[in-house]
PDB file of C-alpha atoms and ligand atoms in Angstrom:
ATOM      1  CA  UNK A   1      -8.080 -12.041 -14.447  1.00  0.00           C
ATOM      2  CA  UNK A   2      -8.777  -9.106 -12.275  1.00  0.00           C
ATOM      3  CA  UNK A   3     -11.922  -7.732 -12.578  1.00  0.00           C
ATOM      4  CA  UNK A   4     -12.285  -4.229 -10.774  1.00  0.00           C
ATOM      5  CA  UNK A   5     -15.785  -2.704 -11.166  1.00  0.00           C
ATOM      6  CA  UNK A   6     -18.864  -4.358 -11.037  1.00  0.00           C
ATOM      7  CA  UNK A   7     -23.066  -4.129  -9.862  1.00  0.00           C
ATOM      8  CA  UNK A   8     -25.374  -6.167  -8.083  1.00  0.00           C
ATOM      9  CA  UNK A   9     -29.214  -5.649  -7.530  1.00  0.00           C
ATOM     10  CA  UNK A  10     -27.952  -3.326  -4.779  1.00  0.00           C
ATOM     11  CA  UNK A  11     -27.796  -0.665  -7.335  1.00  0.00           C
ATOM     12  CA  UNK A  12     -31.744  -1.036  -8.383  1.00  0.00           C
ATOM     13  CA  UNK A  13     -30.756  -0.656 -12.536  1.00  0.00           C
ATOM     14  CA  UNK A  14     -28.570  -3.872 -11.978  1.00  0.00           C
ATOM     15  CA  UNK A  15     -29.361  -7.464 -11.014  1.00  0.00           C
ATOM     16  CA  UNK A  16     -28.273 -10.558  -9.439  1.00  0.00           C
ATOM     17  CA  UNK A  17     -27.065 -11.230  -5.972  1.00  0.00           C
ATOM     18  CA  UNK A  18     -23.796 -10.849  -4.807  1.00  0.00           C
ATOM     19  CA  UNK A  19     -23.946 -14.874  -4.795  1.00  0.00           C
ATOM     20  CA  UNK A  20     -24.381 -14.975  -8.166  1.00  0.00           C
ATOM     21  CA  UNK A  21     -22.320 -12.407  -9.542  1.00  0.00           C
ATOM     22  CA  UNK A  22     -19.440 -14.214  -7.614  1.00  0.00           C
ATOM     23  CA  UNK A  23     -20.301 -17.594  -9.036  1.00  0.00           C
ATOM     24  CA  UNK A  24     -20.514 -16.203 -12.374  1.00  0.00           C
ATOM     25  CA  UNK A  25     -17.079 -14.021 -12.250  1.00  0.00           C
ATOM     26  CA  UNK A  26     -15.047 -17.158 -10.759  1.00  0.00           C
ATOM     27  CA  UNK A  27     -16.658 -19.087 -14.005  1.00  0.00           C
ATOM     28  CA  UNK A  28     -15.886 -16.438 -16.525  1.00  0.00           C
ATOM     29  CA  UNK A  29     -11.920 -16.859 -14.913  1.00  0.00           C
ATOM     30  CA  UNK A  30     -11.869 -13.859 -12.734  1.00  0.00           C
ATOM     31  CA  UNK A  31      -9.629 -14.436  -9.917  1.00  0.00           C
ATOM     32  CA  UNK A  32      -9.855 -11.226  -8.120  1.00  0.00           C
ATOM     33  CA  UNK A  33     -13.227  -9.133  -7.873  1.00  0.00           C
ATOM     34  CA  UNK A  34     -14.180  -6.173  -6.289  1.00  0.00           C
ATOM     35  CA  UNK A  35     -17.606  -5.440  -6.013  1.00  0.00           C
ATOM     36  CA  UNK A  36     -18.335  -1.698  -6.672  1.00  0.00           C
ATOM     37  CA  UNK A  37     -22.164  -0.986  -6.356  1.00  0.00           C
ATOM     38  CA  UNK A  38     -22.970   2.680  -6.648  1.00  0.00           C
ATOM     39  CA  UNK A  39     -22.924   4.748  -3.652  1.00  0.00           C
ATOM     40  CA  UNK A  40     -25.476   6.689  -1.904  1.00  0.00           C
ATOM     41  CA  UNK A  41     -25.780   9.915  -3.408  1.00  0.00           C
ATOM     42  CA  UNK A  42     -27.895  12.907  -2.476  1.00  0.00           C
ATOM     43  CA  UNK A  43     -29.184  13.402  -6.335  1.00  0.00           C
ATOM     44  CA  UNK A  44     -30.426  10.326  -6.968  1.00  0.00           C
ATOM     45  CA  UNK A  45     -32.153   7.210  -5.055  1.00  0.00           C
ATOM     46  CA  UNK A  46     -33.087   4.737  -7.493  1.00  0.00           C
ATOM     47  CA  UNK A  47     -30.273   3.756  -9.056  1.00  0.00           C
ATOM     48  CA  UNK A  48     -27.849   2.974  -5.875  1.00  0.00           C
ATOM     49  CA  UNK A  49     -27.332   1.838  -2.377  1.00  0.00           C
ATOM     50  CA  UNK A  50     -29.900   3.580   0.068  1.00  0.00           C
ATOM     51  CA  UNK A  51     -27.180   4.602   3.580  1.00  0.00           C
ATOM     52  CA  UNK A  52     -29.971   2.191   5.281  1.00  0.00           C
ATOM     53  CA  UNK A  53     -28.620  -1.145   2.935  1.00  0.00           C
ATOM     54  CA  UNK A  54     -24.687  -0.529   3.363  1.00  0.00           C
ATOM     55  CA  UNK A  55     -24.611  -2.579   6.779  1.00  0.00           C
ATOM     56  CA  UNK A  56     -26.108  -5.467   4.445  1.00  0.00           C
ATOM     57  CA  UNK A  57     -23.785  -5.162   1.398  1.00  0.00           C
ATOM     58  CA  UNK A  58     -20.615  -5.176   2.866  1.00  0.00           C
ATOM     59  CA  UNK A  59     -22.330  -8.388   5.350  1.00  0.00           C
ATOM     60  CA  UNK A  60     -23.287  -9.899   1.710  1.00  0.00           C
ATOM     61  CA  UNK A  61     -19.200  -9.287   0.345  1.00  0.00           C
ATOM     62  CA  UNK A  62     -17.844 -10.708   3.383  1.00  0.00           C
ATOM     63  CA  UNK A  63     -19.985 -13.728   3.466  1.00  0.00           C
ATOM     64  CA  UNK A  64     -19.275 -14.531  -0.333  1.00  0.00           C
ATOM     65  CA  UNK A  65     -15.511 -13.526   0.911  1.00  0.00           C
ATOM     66  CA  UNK A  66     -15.370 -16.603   3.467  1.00  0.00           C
ATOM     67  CA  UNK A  67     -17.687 -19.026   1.157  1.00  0.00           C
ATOM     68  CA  UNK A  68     -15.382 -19.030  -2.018  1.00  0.00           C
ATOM     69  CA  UNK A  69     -12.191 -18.326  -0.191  1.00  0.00           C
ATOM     70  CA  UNK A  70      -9.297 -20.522  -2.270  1.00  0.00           C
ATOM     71  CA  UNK A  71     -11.103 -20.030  -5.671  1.00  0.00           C
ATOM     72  CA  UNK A  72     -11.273 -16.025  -5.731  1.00  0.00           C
ATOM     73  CA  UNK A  73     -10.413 -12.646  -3.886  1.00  0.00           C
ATOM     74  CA  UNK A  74     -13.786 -10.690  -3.417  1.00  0.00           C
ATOM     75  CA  UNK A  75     -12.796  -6.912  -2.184  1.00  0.00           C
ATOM     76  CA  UNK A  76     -14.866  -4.466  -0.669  1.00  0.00           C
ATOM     77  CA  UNK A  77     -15.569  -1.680  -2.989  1.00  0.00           C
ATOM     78  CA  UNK A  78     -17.897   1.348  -4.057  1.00  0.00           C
ATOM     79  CA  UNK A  79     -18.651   3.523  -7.053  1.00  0.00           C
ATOM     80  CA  UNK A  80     -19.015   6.962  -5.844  1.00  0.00           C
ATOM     81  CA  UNK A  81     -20.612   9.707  -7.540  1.00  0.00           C
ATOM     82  CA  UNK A  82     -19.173  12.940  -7.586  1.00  0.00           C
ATOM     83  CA  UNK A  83     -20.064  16.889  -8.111  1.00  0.00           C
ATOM     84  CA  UNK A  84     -18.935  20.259  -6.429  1.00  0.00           C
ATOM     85  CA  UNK A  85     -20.018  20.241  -2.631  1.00  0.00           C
ATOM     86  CA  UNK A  86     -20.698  16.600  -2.284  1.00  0.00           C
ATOM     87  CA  UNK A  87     -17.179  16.038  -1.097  1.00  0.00           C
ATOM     88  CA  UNK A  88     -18.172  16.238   2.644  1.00  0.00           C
ATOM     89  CA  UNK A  89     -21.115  13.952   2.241  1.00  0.00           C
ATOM     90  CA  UNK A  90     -18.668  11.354   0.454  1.00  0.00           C
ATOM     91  CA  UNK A  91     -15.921  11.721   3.274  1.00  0.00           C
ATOM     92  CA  UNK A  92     -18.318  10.775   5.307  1.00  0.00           C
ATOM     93  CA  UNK A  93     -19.608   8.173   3.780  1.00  0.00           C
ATOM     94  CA  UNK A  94     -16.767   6.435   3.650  1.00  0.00           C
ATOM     95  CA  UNK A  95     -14.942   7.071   6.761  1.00  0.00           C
ATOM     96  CA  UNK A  96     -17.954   4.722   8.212  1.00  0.00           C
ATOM     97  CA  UNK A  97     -17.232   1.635   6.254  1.00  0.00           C
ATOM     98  CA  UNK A  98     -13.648   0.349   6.038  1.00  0.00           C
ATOM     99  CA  UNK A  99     -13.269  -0.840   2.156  1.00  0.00           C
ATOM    100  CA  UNK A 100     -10.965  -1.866  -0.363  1.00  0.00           C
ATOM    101  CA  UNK A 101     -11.475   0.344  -3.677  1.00  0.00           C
ATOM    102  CA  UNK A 102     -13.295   3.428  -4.245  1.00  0.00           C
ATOM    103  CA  UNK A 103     -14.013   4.438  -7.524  1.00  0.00           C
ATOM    104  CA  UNK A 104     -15.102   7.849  -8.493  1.00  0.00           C
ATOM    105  CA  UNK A 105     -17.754   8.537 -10.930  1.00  0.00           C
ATOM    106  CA  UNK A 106     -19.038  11.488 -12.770  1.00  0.00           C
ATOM    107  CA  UNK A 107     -22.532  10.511 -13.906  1.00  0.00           C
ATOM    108  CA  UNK A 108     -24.353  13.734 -13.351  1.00  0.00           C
ATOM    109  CA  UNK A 109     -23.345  17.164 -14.440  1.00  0.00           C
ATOM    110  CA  UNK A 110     -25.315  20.267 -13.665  1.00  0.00           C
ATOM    111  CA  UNK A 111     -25.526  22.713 -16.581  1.00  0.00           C
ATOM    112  CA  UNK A 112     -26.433  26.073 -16.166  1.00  0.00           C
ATOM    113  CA  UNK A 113     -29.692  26.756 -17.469  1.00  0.00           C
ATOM    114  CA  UNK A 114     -30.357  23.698 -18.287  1.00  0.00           C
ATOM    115  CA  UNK A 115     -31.793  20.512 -16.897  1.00  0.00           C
ATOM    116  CA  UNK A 116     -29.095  18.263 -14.760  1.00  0.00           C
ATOM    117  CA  UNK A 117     -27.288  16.040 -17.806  1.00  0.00           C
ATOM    118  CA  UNK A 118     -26.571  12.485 -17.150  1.00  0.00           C
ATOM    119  CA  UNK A 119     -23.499  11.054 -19.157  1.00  0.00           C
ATOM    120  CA  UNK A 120     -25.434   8.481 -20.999  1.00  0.00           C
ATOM    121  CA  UNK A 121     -27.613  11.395 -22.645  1.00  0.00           C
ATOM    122  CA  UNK A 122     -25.630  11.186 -25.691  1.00  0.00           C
ATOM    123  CA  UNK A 123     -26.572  13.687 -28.015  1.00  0.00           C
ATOM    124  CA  UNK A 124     -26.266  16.493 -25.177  1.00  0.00           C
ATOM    125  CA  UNK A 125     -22.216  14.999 -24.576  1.00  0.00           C
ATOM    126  CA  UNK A 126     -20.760  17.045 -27.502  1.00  0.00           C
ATOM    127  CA  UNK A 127     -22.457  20.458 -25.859  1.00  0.00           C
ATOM    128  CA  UNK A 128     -19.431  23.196 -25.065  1.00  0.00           C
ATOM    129  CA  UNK A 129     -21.384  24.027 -21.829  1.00  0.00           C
ATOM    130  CA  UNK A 130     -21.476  20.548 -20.907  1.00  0.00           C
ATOM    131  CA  UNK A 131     -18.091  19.663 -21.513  1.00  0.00           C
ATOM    132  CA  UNK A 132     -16.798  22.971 -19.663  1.00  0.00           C
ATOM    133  CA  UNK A 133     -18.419  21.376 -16.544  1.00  0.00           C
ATOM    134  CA  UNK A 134     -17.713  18.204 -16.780  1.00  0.00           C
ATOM    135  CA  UNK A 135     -13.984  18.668 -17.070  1.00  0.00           C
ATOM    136  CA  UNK A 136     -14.190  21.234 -14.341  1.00  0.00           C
ATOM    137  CA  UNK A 137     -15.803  18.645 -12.221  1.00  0.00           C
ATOM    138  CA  UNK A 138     -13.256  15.896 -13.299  1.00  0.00           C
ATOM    139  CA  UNK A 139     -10.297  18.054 -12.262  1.00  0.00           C
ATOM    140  CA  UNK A 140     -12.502  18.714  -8.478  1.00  0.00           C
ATOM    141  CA  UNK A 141     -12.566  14.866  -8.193  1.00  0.00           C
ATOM    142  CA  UNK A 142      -9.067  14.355  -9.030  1.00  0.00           C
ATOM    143  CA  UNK A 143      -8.072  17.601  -6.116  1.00  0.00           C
ATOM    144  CA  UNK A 144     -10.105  16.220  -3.878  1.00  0.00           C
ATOM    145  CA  UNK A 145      -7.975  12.792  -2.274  1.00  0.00           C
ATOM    146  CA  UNK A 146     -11.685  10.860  -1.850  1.00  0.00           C
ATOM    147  CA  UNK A 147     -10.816   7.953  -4.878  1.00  0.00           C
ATOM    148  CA  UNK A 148      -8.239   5.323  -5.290  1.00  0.00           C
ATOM    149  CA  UNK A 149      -9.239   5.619  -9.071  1.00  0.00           C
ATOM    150  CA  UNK A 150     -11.271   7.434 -11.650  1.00  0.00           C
ATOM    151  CA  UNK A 151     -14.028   5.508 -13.327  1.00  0.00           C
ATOM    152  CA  UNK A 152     -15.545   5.815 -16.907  1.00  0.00           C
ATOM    153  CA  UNK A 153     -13.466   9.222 -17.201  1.00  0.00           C
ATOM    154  CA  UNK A 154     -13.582   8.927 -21.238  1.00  0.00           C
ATOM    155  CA  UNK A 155     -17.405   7.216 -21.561  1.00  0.00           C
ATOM    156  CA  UNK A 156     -18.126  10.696 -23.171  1.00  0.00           C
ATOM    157  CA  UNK A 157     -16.559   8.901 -26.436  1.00  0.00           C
ATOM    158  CA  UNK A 158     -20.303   7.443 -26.913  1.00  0.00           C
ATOM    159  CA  UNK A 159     -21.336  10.752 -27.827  1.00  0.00           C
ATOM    160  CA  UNK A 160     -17.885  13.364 -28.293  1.00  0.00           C
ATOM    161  CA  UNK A 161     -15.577  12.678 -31.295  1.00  0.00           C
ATOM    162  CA  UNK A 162     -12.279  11.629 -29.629  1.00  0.00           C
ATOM    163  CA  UNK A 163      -9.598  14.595 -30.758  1.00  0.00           C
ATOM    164  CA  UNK A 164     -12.302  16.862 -28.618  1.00  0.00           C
ATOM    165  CA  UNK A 165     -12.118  14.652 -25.342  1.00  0.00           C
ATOM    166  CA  UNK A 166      -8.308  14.551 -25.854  1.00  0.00           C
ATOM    167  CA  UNK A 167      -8.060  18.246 -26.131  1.00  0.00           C
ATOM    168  CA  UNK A 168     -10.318  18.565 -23.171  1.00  0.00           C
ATOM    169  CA  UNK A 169      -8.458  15.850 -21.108  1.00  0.00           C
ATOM    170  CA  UNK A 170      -4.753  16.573 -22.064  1.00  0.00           C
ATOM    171  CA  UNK A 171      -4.920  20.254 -19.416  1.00  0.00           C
ATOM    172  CA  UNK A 172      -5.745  17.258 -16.410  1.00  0.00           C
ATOM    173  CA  UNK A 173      -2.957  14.856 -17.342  1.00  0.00           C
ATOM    174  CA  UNK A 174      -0.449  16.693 -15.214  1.00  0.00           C
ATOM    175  CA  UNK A 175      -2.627  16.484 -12.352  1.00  0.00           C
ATOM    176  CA  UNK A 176      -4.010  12.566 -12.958  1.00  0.00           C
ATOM    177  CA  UNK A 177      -0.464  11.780 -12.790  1.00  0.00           C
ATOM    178  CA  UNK A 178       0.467  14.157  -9.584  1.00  0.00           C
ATOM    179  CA  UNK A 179      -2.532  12.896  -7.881  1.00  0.00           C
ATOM    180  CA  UNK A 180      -1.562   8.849  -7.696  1.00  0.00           C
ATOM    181  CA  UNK A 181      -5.301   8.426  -9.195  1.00  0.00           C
ATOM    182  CA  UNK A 182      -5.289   5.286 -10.957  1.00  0.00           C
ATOM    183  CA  UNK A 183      -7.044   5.346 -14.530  1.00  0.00           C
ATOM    184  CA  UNK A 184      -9.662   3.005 -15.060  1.00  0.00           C
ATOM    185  CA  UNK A 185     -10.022   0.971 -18.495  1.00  0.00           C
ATOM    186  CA  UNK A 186     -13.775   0.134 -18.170  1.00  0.00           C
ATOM    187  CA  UNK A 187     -14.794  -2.575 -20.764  1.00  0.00           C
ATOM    188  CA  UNK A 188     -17.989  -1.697 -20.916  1.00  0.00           C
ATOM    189  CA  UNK A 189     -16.880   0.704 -23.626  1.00  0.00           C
ATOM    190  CA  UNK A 190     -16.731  -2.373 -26.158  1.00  0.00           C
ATOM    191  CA  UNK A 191     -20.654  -3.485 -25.849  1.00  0.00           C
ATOM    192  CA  UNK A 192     -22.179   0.007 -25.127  1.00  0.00           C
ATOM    193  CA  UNK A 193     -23.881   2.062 -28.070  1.00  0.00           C
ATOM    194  CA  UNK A 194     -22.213   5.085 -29.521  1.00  0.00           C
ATOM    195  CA  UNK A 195     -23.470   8.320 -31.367  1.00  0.00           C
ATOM    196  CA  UNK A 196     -23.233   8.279 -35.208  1.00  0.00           C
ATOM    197  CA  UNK A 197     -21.971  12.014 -35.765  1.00  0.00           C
ATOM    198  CA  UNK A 198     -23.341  11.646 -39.790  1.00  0.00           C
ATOM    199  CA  UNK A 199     -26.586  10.062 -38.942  1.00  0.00           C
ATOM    200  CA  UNK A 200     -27.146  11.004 -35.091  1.00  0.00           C
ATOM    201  CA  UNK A 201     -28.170   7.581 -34.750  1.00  0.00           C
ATOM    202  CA  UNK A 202     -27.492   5.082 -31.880  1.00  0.00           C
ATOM    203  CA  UNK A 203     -25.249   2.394 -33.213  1.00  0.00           C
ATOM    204  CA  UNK A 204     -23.653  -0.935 -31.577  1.00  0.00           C
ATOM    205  CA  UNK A 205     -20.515  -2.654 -31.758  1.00  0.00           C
ATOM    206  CA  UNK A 206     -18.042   0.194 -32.051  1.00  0.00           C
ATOM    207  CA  UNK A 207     -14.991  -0.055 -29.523  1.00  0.00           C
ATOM    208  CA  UNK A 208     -15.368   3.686 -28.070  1.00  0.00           C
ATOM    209  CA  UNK A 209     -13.959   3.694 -24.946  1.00  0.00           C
ATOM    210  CA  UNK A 210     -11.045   3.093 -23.485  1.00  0.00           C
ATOM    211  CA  UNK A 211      -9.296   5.715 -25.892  1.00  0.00           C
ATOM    212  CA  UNK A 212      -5.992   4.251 -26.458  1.00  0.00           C
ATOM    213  CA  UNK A 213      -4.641   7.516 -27.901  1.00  0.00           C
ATOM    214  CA  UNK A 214      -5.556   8.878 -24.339  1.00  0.00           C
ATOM    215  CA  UNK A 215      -3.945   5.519 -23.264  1.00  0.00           C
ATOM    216  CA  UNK A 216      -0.613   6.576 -24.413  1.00  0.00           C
ATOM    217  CA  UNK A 217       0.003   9.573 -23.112  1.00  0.00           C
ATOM    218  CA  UNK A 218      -1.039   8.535 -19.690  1.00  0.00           C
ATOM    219  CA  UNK A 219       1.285   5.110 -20.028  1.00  0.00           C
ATOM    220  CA  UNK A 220       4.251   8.179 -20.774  1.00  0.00           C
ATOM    221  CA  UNK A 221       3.542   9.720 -17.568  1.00  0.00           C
ATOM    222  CA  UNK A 222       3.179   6.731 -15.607  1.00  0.00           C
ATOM    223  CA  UNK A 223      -0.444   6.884 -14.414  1.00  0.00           C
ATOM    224  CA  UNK A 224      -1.324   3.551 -13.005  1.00  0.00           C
ATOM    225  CA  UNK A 225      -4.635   1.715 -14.778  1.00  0.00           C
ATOM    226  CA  UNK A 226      -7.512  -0.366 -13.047  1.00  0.00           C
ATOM    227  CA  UNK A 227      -9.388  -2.948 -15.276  1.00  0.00           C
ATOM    228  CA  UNK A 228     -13.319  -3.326 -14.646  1.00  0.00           C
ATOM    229  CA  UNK A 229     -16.154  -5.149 -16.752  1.00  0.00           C
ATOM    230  CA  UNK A 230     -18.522  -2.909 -15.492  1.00  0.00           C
ATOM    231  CA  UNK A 231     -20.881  -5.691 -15.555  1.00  0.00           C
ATOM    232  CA  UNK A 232     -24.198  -4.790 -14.276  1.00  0.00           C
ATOM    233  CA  UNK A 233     -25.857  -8.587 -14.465  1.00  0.00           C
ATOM    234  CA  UNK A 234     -23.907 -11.844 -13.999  1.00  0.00           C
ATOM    235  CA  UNK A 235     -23.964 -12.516 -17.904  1.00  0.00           C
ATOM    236  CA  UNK A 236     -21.436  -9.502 -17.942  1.00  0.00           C
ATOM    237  CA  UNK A 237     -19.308 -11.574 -15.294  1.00  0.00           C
ATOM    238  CA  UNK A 238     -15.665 -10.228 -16.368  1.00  0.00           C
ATOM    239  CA  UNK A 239     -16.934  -9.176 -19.871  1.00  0.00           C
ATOM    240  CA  UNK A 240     -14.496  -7.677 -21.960  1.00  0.00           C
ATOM    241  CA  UNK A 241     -10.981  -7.613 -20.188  1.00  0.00           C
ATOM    242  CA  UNK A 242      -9.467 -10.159 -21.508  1.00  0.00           C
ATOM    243  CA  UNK A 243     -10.692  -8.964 -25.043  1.00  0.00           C
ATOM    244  CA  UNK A 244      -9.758  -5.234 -23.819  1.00  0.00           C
ATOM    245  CA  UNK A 245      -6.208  -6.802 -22.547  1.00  0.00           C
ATOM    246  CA  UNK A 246      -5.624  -8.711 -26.116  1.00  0.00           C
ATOM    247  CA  UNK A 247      -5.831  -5.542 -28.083  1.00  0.00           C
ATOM    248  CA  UNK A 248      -4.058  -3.114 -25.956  1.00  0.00           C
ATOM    249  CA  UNK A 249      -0.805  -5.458 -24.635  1.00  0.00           C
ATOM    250  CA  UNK A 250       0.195  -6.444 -28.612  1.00  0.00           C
ATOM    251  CA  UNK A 251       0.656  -2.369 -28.750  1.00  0.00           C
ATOM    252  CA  UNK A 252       3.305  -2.771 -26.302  1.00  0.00           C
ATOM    253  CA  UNK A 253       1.509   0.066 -24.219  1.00  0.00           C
ATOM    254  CA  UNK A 254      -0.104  -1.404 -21.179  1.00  0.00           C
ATOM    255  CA  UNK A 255       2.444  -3.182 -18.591  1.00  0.00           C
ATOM    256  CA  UNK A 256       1.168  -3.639 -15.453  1.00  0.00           C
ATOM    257  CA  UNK A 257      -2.535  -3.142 -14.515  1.00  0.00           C
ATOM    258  CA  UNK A 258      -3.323  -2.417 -10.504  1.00  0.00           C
ATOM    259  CA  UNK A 259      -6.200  -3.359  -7.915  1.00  0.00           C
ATOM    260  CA  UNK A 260      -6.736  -2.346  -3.891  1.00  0.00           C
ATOM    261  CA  UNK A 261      -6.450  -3.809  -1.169  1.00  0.00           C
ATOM    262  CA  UNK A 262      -7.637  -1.931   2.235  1.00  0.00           C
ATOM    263  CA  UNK A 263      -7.357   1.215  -0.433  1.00  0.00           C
ATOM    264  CA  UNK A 264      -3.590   0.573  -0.994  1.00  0.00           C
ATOM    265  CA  UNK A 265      -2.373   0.112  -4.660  1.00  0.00           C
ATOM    266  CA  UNK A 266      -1.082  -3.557  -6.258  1.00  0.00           C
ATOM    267  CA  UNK A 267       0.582  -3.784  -9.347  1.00  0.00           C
ATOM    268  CA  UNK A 268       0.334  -6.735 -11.103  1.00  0.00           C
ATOM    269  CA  UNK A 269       2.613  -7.328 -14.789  1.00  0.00           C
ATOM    270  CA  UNK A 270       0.734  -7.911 -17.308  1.00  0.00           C
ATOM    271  CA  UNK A 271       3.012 -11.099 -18.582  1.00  0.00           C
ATOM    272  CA  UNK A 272       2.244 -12.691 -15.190  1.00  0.00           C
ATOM    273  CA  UNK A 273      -2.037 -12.418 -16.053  1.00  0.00           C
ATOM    274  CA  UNK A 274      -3.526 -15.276 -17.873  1.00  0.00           C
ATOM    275  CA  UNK A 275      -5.685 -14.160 -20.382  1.00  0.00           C
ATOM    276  CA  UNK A 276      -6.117 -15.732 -24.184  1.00  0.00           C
ATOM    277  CA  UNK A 277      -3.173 -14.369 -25.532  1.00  0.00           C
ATOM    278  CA  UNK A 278      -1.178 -15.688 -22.869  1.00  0.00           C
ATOM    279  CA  UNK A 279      -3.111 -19.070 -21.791  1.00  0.00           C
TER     280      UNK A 279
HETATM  281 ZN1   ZN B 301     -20.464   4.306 -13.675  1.00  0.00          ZN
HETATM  282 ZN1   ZN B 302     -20.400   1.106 -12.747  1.00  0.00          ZN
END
């Protein structure tokens, strides 16, 4: 089981040590984790890696690297955040840390006249305004070569009915496929709340995201996927791929899901990943 996005306490809203989340992933069956704590990012400081703990978190991979060699892969990784005229603070971010996987983000979208939205705001997804920016800012992160893959793209499903996203997303495909940006399917979709659009109520244990309409028509133009729990404490250890995986492969859709080493791509077939469906 690969396992491509996940937290530690490094990013302050998350817990557990790198330790722990390790011993917990290689439990739940992952074989290969990267560990993706958020980046620094100019708008925000609480919720991420301060530039002064980086030295530490990579030292804290690498150790947990040698210590369970033989039982599981760890990769170096980050989630990055992204928005117009960061992309010089990013680039330099990362051309002083050699890694495996960078993920870009969009968790912050600056509205005009209004305050800065943040993507799990849910009743302000469905906005026009809003979504004019964030796709505008979506197709900026795909131009601008700083990811290996996309994170979350289609988390908006919490709080946008899903012909909207697609019409919003289907103008980028042509690009997500020209750029080589993998796709992620982040599993967090299947245990986070969603939008009611009758009541306007928060409800749980709706499957919103991935979108496996969106799924399809990125599978036609051969945009490679990443797979990532998402998993923010070590109870989330590899939470929801191999439930994600059983409901998407019987659709004869997804074939091959990829991870990065040293930021180059892998492919691995699906038939050759053990998951229930294929003990
Ligand atoms: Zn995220
Ligand atoms: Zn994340």
């Amino acid at each position: 089981m690969i396992d491509s996005h996940c937290h530690t306490f490094y990013s302050k809203h998350a817990t557990g040590t790198v330790d722990e989340l390790v011993r917990a992933s290689i439990a739940a069956g992952v074989t290969v984790l990267t560990i993706t704590d958020h980046a620094p990012f100019p708008v925000d400081s609480d919720n991420r890696l301060l530039e002064s703990e980086l030295e530490q978190y990579f030292a804290d991979i690498d150790s947990v690297r040698q210590t369970y060699r033989g039982q599981i892969t760890i990769l170096r990784g980050l989630e990055l955040d992204y928005m117009p005229g960061t992309d010089n603070f990013n680039r330099e971010l990362l051309a002083r840390y050699p890694m495996d996987f960078v993920i870009g983000s969009i968790h912050y979208v600056e509205v005009p006249d209004e305050p800065m939205v943040k993507v799990w705001e849910l009743s302000r997804l469905a906005s026009p305004a809003f979504l004019d920016r964030y796709f505008a800012n979506l197709e900026a992160l795909l131009d601008s070569g700083l990811v290996d893959a996309v994170g979350h793209a289609d988390t908006l499903l919490r709080g946008v009915p899903e012909d909207i996203l697609i019409r919003r997303f289907e103008p980028l495909l042509e690009l997500l496929a020209r750029s080589g940006i993998a796709f992620e399917l982040n599993a967090s979709g299947l245990r986070k709340s969603s939008l009611d659009s009758v009541t306007g109520m928060e409800v749980l244990g709706l499957w919103t995201y991935p979108s496996r309409e969106l799924l399809g028509q990125m599978i036609a133009r051969d945009v490679p996927f990443t797979i990532g729990s998402d998993a923010h404490n070590p109870r989330d250890a590899g939470a929801g791929i191999a439930d994600m995986l059983a409901t998407l492969r019987p659709q004869g859709l997804l074939q091959r899901i990829s991870y990065y080493e040293q930021r180059r791509r892998i492919d691995v077939a699906l038939d050759t990943l053990v998951s229930p469906s294929n003990p």
